Amino acid sequence: MTESFLKIEDVAKETGLTKRAIRYYEEIGLISAPQRSERGTRLYTQEEIEKLNKVVLAKEVLGFSLQELQQFIQLDEEIEKRRRDYRQAPGPKKREELHQLSEGLEKQINFIQYKMEKMQNFKHELEELNQRITDFFRQERQD
Amino acid sequence: MTESFLKIEDVAKETGLTKRAIRYYEEIGLISAPQRSERGTRLYTQEEIEKLNKVVLAKEVLGFSLQELQQFIQLDEEIEKRRRDYRQAPGPKKREELHQLSEGLEKQINFIQYKMEKMQNFKHELEELNQRITDFFRQERQD
DNA sequence: ATTAACCTTTACGTTAACGTTAGATATGTT
DNA sequence: AACATATCTAACGTTAACGTAAAGGTTAAT
């Protein structure tokens, strides 16, 4: 019946990570420590799995190191926190922090934009090469 | 007067790599060995620099490992070779090779496409976060 | 009740991609 | 000619991101 706690192997299967990697991510503080059962077994929530999936995606797709990811996550969490804390009462110092957060975000956005443009170029080159090959076959059929 | 040979430090400056990295890339076969002076000093051509710059770009932007890059480069070189060799006389076995090249290219293209889509999603998320922050400031100005 | 299959921590091993140091030449400058 | 610089090879060092093995405890099933 009590079905909602997930052990580490379930998490591993859902994220594609190994159990070792998951523990390692926790060890270096990339993800926060999950709840434990009375005997010490790690129990994960669905939310934590989604967080891990995000990590995996950002790592594999963006090619970020775990250190870089840590900064992203930190950014993300601070924003979440701010959103809760200062909904009605953003003090004057906090506004400065918000500005800095925004600047950090813009930097990251530009960086991704830059990467995407370069990737587009690269893709274009590959497509041109492939076009030449298929052109060759087409030409041959007209023999 | 003889100005056209570039020593390794020049290459390092133009590519942003270290001398060690350049020798290492040669060592693992990522780039081919350049000419040497009589006494053994590596002498690079402009073409080789451009090749290295491509490597740097692909590594940093695409987040590829040197192993993955090796496959890309191999692909690229084989295509170049084929283009010279079989312009008029593509034997029957070679046509099979061409097909395989094309398949390899398409895989890589799809892979890049996949990456770009995920990056787009990621970028969107960051932009939404940033939007919330700037929205907050805008709202405040209407106080 | 004894396997089998999990979980845990601890700790040493591994691979990629270089960094660093050493020792021997080479080149360029005054 | 001497001196600072740069180049070479060879070899050991380093860091990140885990892999793997050992030793022990728990739970599930036969």
Short mmCIF file of C-alpha atoms (C1' of nucleotides) in Angstrom, two decimals:
data_model
loop_
_atom_site.label_atom_id
_atom_site.label_comp_id
_atom_site.label_asym_id
_atom_site.label_seq_id
_atom_site.Cartn_x
_atom_site.Cartn_y
_atom_site.Cartn_z
CA MET A 1 0.00 0.00 0.00
CA THR A 2 2.55 2.59 1.10
CA GLU A 3 3.85 3.04 -2.38
CA SER A 4 5.24 6.52 -2.55
CA PHE A 5 8.80 6.09 -1.32
CA LEU A 6 11.42 5.29 -3.89
CA LYS A 7 14.62 3.51 -3.14
CA ILE A 8 17.83 4.35 -4.84
CA GLU A 9 17.61 1.68 -7.48
CA ASP A 10 14.26 2.98 -8.67
CA VAL A 11 15.77 6.40 -8.95
CA ALA A 12 18.68 4.95 -10.86
CA LYS A 13 16.37 3.34 -13.36
CA GLU A 14 14.31 6.46 -13.85
CA THR A 15 17.24 8.78 -14.29
CA GLY A 16 19.66 6.53 -16.11
CA LEU A 17 22.30 7.23 -13.51
CA THR A 18 24.07 4.59 -11.48
CA LYS A 19 23.49 4.28 -7.79
CA ARG A 20 27.04 5.30 -7.19
CA ALA A 21 26.59 8.45 -9.23
CA ILE A 22 23.50 9.40 -7.29
CA ARG A 23 25.26 9.01 -3.98
CA TYR A 24 28.20 10.88 -5.40
CA TYR A 25 26.01 13.80 -6.43
CA GLU A 26 24.69 13.92 -2.93
CA GLU A 27 28.18 13.68 -1.53
CA ILE A 28 29.43 16.74 -3.39
CA GLY A 29 26.29 18.65 -2.58
CA LEU A 30 24.89 18.75 -6.08
CA ILE A 31 21.61 17.42 -4.75
CA SER A 32 20.42 17.65 -1.20
CA ALA A 33 20.33 14.60 1.04
CA PRO A 34 17.01 12.80 0.85
CA GLN A 35 15.03 11.45 3.75
CA ARG A 36 16.15 8.23 5.33
CA SER A 37 14.20 5.29 6.61
CA GLU A 38 14.69 4.29 10.20
CA ARG A 39 17.48 1.97 9.16
CA GLY A 40 19.22 4.54 7.05
CA THR A 41 17.93 3.73 3.60
CA ARG A 42 17.59 6.73 1.32
CA LEU A 43 14.01 7.50 0.36
CA TYR A 44 13.38 9.76 -2.57
CA THR A 45 10.38 11.78 -3.63
CA GLN A 46 9.15 12.27 -7.15
CA GLU A 47 10.27 15.86 -6.97
CA GLU A 48 13.82 14.78 -6.28
CA ILE A 49 13.78 12.52 -9.26
CA GLU A 50 12.74 15.37 -11.47
CA LYS A 51 15.54 17.44 -10.11
CA LEU A 52 17.99 14.69 -10.92
CA ASN A 53 16.58 14.37 -14.40
CA LYS A 54 17.21 18.02 -14.91
CA VAL A 55 20.77 17.54 -13.80
CA VAL A 56 21.27 14.69 -16.21
CA LEU A 57 19.84 16.67 -19.06
CA ALA A 58 21.95 19.72 -18.38
CA LYS A 59 25.03 17.62 -18.02
CA GLU A 60 24.62 15.57 -21.15
CA VAL A 61 23.08 18.15 -23.38
CA LEU A 62 24.84 21.28 -22.30
CA GLY A 63 28.07 19.52 -21.53
CA PHE A 64 28.33 21.18 -18.16
CA SER A 65 30.61 19.96 -15.46
CA LEU A 66 29.13 19.19 -12.09
CA GLN A 67 30.70 22.34 -10.76
CA GLU A 68 29.01 24.45 -13.36
CA LEU A 69 25.77 22.67 -12.66
CA GLN A 70 26.11 23.50 -9.02
CA GLN A 71 26.07 27.16 -9.90
CA PHE A 72 22.98 26.72 -12.00
CA ILE A 73 21.18 24.89 -9.28
CA GLN A 74 22.19 27.44 -6.76
CA LEU A 75 20.82 30.13 -9.02
CA ASP A 76 17.61 28.24 -9.43
CA GLU A 77 17.15 27.65 -5.74
CA GLU A 78 17.89 31.20 -4.79
CA ILE A 79 15.29 32.35 -7.19
CA GLU A 80 12.78 29.95 -5.73
CA LYS A 81 13.61 31.15 -2.27
CA ARG A 82 13.31 34.79 -3.21
CA ARG A 83 10.00 34.12 -4.78
CA ARG A 84 8.63 32.83 -1.52
CA ASP A 85 10.34 35.22 0.85
CA TYR A 86 9.86 38.62 -0.63
CA ARG A 87 6.60 38.32 -2.37
CA GLN A 88 5.24 41.24 -0.46
CA ALA A 89 8.21 42.59 1.39
CA PRO A 90 11.37 42.89 -0.66
CA GLY A 91 13.75 44.95 1.41
CA PRO A 92 16.18 47.31 -0.26
CA LYS A 93 19.19 45.04 0.05
CA LYS A 94 17.28 42.13 -1.42
CA ARG A 95 16.53 44.13 -4.50
CA GLU A 96 20.22 44.31 -5.17
CA GLU A 97 20.43 40.55 -4.88
CA LEU A 98 17.59 40.18 -7.29
CA HIS A 99 19.41 42.35 -9.76
CA GLN A 100 22.47 40.20 -9.46
CA LEU A 101 20.43 37.09 -9.98
CA SER A 102 18.96 38.57 -13.09
CA GLU A 103 22.38 39.46 -14.40
CA GLY A 104 23.61 35.95 -13.78
CA LEU A 105 20.65 34.56 -15.62
CA GLU A 106 21.21 36.80 -18.59
CA LYS A 107 24.80 35.72 -18.79
CA GLN A 108 23.80 32.09 -18.85
CA ILE A 109 21.13 32.74 -21.41
CA ASN A 110 23.57 34.51 -23.68
CA PHE A 111 26.05 31.73 -23.24
CA ILE A 112 23.51 29.16 -24.29
CA GLN A 113 22.50 31.35 -27.18
CA TYR A 114 26.10 31.50 -28.30
CA LYS A 115 26.46 27.78 -28.06
CA MET A 116 23.33 27.19 -30.04
CA GLU A 117 24.48 29.43 -32.84
CA LYS A 118 27.76 27.60 -33.11
CA MET A 119 25.97 24.32 -33.09
CA GLN A 120 23.75 25.53 -35.87
CA ASN A 121 26.81 26.36 -37.95
CA PHE A 122 28.29 23.00 -37.25
CA LYS A 123 25.10 21.25 -38.16
CA HIS A 124 24.98 23.16 -41.39
CA GLU A 125 28.42 21.97 -42.33
CA LEU A 126 27.49 18.39 -41.69
CA GLU A 127 24.33 18.76 -43.70
CA GLU A 128 26.25 20.17 -46.63
CA LEU A 129 28.62 17.27 -46.57
CA ASN A 130 25.75 14.87 -46.51
CA GLN A 131 24.08 16.72 -49.32
CA ARG A 132 27.10 16.20 -51.52
CA ILE A 133 26.95 12.51 -50.94
CA THR A 134 23.28 12.16 -51.67
CA ASP A 135 23.73 14.41 -54.70
CA PHE A 136 26.29 11.99 -55.95
CA PHE A 137 23.88 9.10 -55.73
CA ARG A 138 21.15 11.05 -57.42
CA GLN A 139 23.47 11.97 -60.24
CA GLU A 140 24.35 8.35 -60.64
CA ARG A 141 20.78 7.26 -61.01
CA GLN A 142 20.49 9.51 -64.03
CA ASP A 143 23.14 7.47 -65.82
CA MET B 1 62.10 36.97 -44.18
CA THR B 2 61.02 33.33 -44.07
CA GLU B 3 57.89 34.11 -42.17
CA SER B 4 55.46 31.36 -42.93
CA PHE B 5 56.40 28.69 -40.43
CA LEU B 6 54.72 28.85 -37.09
CA LYS B 7 56.19 27.46 -33.94
CA ILE B 8 54.11 25.84 -31.29
CA GLU B 9 53.81 28.90 -29.11
CA ASP B 10 52.31 30.88 -31.95
CA VAL B 11 49.81 28.14 -32.45
CA ALA B 12 49.05 28.13 -28.77
CA LYS B 13 48.32 31.83 -28.82
CA GLU B 14 46.10 31.61 -31.85
CA THR B 15 44.09 28.66 -30.64
CA GLY B 16 43.97 29.39 -26.94
CA LEU B 17 45.34 25.94 -26.21
CA THR B 18 48.45 25.26 -24.21
CA LYS B 19 51.54 23.84 -25.86
CA ARG B 20 51.10 20.72 -23.83
CA ALA B 21 47.56 20.30 -25.06
CA ILE B 22 48.65 20.69 -28.66
CA ARG B 23 51.33 18.04 -28.32
CA TYR B 24 48.86 15.86 -26.51
CA TYR B 25 46.35 16.13 -29.32
CA GLU B 26 49.06 15.06 -31.68
CA GLU B 27 50.05 12.24 -29.39
CA ILE B 28 46.59 10.72 -29.31
CA GLY B 29 46.20 11.17 -33.04
CA LEU B 30 43.56 13.85 -32.88
CA ILE B 31 45.62 15.98 -35.20
CA SER B 32 48.29 14.74 -37.55
CA ALA B 33 51.94 15.35 -36.85
CA PRO B 34 53.18 18.57 -38.42
CA GLN B 35 56.41 19.04 -40.28
CA ARG B 36 59.58 19.34 -38.32
CA SER B 37 62.61 21.55 -38.74
CA GLU B 38 65.94 19.84 -39.21
CA ARG B 39 66.48 19.81 -35.49
CA GLY B 40 63.04 18.53 -34.67
CA THR B 41 61.01 21.65 -33.97
CA ARG B 42 57.38 21.40 -34.96
CA LEU B 43 56.40 23.72 -37.78
CA TYR B 44 52.75 24.39 -38.38
CA THR B 45 50.86 25.71 -41.36
CA GLN B 46 47.92 28.04 -41.28
CA GLU B 47 45.71 25.20 -42.35
CA GLU B 48 46.68 23.20 -39.32
CA ILE B 49 45.83 26.08 -37.07
CA GLU B 50 42.39 26.29 -38.56
CA LYS B 51 41.92 22.63 -37.99
CA LEU B 52 42.86 23.06 -34.36
CA ASN B 53 40.49 25.95 -34.00
CA LYS B 54 37.74 23.75 -35.26
CA VAL B 55 38.65 21.18 -32.67
CA VAL B 56 38.56 23.77 -29.93
CA LEU B 57 35.20 25.01 -31.03
CA ALA B 58 33.67 21.58 -31.25
CA LYS B 59 35.06 20.66 -27.89
CA GLU B 60 33.94 23.74 -26.04
CA VAL B 61 30.69 24.37 -27.80
CA LEU B 62 29.46 20.90 -28.43
CA GLY B 63 30.95 19.52 -25.28
CA PHE B 64 32.47 16.60 -27.10
CA SER B 65 35.19 14.47 -25.66
CA LEU B 66 38.39 14.07 -27.62
CA GLN B 67 37.32 10.56 -28.49
CA GLU B 68 34.09 11.76 -29.96
CA LEU B 69 35.95 14.46 -31.83
CA GLN B 70 38.23 11.87 -33.29
CA GLN B 71 35.25 10.21 -34.88
CA PHE B 72 34.06 13.49 -36.31
CA ILE B 73 37.44 14.28 -37.75
CA GLN B 74 37.77 10.83 -39.17
CA LEU B 75 34.41 11.23 -40.82
CA ASP B 76 35.41 14.57 -42.23
CA GLU B 77 38.70 13.30 -43.59
CA GLU B 78 37.21 10.25 -45.16
CA ILE B 79 34.72 12.38 -46.94
CA GLU B 80 37.46 14.63 -48.20
CA LYS B 81 39.39 11.64 -49.40
CA ARG B 82 36.42 10.13 -51.13
CA ARG B 83 35.73 13.37 -52.86
CA ARG B 84 39.17 13.33 -54.42
CA ASP B 85 39.46 9.66 -55.16
CA TYR B 86 36.20 8.63 -56.72
CA ARG B 87 35.09 11.70 -58.49
CA GLN B 88 34.79 9.85 -61.75
CA ALA B 89 35.30 6.26 -60.81
CA PRO B 90 33.40 5.17 -57.74
CA GLY B 91 33.68 1.42 -57.65
CA PRO B 92 30.86 -0.72 -56.38
CA LYS B 93 32.41 -1.39 -52.99
CA LYS B 94 33.10 2.28 -52.46
CA ARG B 95 29.47 3.07 -52.93
CA GLU B 96 28.74 1.01 -49.88
CA GLU B 97 31.29 3.02 -47.94
CA LEU B 98 29.66 6.20 -49.09
CA HIS B 99 26.36 4.97 -47.81
CA GLN B 100 27.86 4.25 -44.46
CA LEU B 101 29.41 7.68 -44.35
CA SER B 102 26.06 9.20 -45.08
CA GLU B 103 24.45 7.21 -42.35
CA GLY B 104 27.09 8.29 -39.89
CA LEU B 105 26.54 11.88 -40.85
CA GLU B 106 22.82 11.64 -40.39
CA LYS B 107 23.27 10.19 -36.97
CA GLN B 108 25.49 13.04 -35.93
CA ILE B 109 23.12 15.56 -37.41
CA ASN B 110 20.22 14.11 -35.50
CA PHE B 111 22.25 14.06 -32.36
CA ILE B 112 23.06 17.73 -32.70
CA GLN B 113 19.46 18.44 -33.51
CA TYR B 114 18.40 16.67 -30.34
CA LYS B 115 20.89 18.62 -28.30
CA MET B 116 19.75 21.89 -29.75
CA GLU B 117 16.14 21.21 -28.92
CA LYS B 118 16.97 20.42 -25.35
CA MET B 119 19.08 23.52 -25.12
CA GLN B 120 16.18 25.52 -26.42
CA ASN B 121 13.98 24.17 -23.67
CA PHE B 122 16.57 24.93 -21.08
CA LYS B 123 17.01 28.43 -22.40
CA HIS B 124 13.29 28.94 -22.23
CA GLU B 125 13.19 28.01 -18.60
CA LEU B 126 15.94 30.43 -17.78
CA GLU B 127 14.18 33.15 -19.69
CA GLU B 128 10.98 32.54 -17.81
CA LEU B 129 12.78 32.81 -14.53
CA ASN B 130 14.36 36.01 -15.61
CA GLN B 131 11.04 37.31 -16.80
CA ARG B 132 9.57 36.83 -13.38
CA ILE B 133 12.31 38.90 -11.87
CA THR B 134 12.00 41.74 -14.31
CA ASP B 135 8.23 41.58 -13.95
CA PHE B 136 8.69 42.09 -10.28
CA PHE B 137 10.70 45.24 -10.83
CA ARG B 138 8.24 46.55 -13.33
CA GLN B 139 5.40 45.97 -10.92
CA GLU B 140 7.31 47.84 -8.28
CA ARG B 141 7.73 50.90 -10.44
CA GLN B 142 3.98 51.17 -10.64
CA ASP B 143 3.83 51.69 -6.89
"C1'" DA C 1 16.42 -20.38 8.71
"C1'" DT C 2 19.11 -19.73 5.15
"C1'" DT C 3 19.83 -17.93 0.84
"C1'" DA C 4 19.22 -13.95 -2.33
"C1'" DA C 5 18.85 -9.41 -3.10
"C1'" DC C 6 18.82 -5.21 -1.47
"C1'" DC C 7 20.84 -1.24 1.44
"C1'" DT C 8 24.77 1.21 3.83
"C1'" DT C 9 29.77 3.27 4.43
"C1'" DT C 10 34.67 3.22 3.52
"C1'" DA C 11 38.25 3.15 0.65
"C1'" DC C 12 41.08 2.18 -3.04
"C1'" DG C 13 41.13 1.99 -8.42
"C1'" DT C 14 40.45 4.10 -13.05
"C1'" DT C 15 40.21 7.14 -17.15
"C1'" DA C 16 40.55 11.45 -19.61
"C1'" DA C 17 42.86 15.49 -20.36
"C1'" DC C 18 45.97 17.65 -19.50
"C1'" DG C 19 49.82 20.15 -15.73
"C1'" DT C 20 54.39 20.15 -14.11
"C1'" DT C 21 59.07 19.15 -13.69
"C1'" DA C 22 63.51 17.63 -15.37
"C1'" DG C 23 67.17 17.27 -18.42
"C1'" DA C 24 68.96 17.91 -22.87
"C1'" DT C 25 69.26 20.92 -27.23
"C1'" DA C 26 68.29 24.98 -30.02
"C1'" DT C 27 67.57 29.71 -31.23
"C1'" DG C 28 67.90 34.51 -30.74
"C1'" DT C 29 69.99 38.70 -28.59
"C1'" DT C 30 73.29 41.55 -26.86
"C1'" DA D 1 80.67 33.96 -26.66
"C1'" DA D 2 77.43 34.14 -23.20
"C1'" DC D 3 72.84 34.34 -21.62
"C1'" DA D 4 67.96 34.30 -21.79
"C1'" DT D 5 64.30 31.80 -24.13
"C1'" DA D 6 62.10 28.34 -26.48
"C1'" DT D 7 61.75 23.53 -28.04
"C1'" DC D 8 62.09 18.59 -27.44
"C1'" DT D 9 61.12 13.99 -24.96
"C1'" DA D 10 60.09 11.38 -20.95
"C1'" DA D 11 57.89 10.71 -16.95
"C1'" DC D 12 55.44 11.52 -12.96
"C1'" DG D 13 51.42 14.38 -10.82
"C1'" DT D 14 46.55 16.02 -10.71
"C1'" DT D 15 41.47 16.54 -10.89
"C1'" DA D 16 36.84 15.19 -11.98
"C1'" DA D 17 33.58 11.76 -12.06
"C1'" DC D 18 32.69 8.09 -11.09
"C1'" DG D 19 33.78 2.27 -10.84
"C1'" DT D 20 34.64 -1.49 -7.96
"C1'" DA D 21 35.43 -4.21 -4.04
"C1'" DA D 22 35.01 -5.18 0.86
"C1'" DA D 23 32.48 -5.67 5.05
"C1'" DG D 24 28.40 -5.40 7.34
"C1'" DG D 25 23.15 -4.87 8.16
"C1'" DT D 26 17.96 -5.62 6.46
"C1'" DT D 27 14.28 -7.42 4.20
"C1'" DA D 28 11.79 -11.00 1.06
"C1'" DA D 29 11.20 -15.32 -0.47
"C1'" DT D 30 11.78 -20.05 -0.55
#
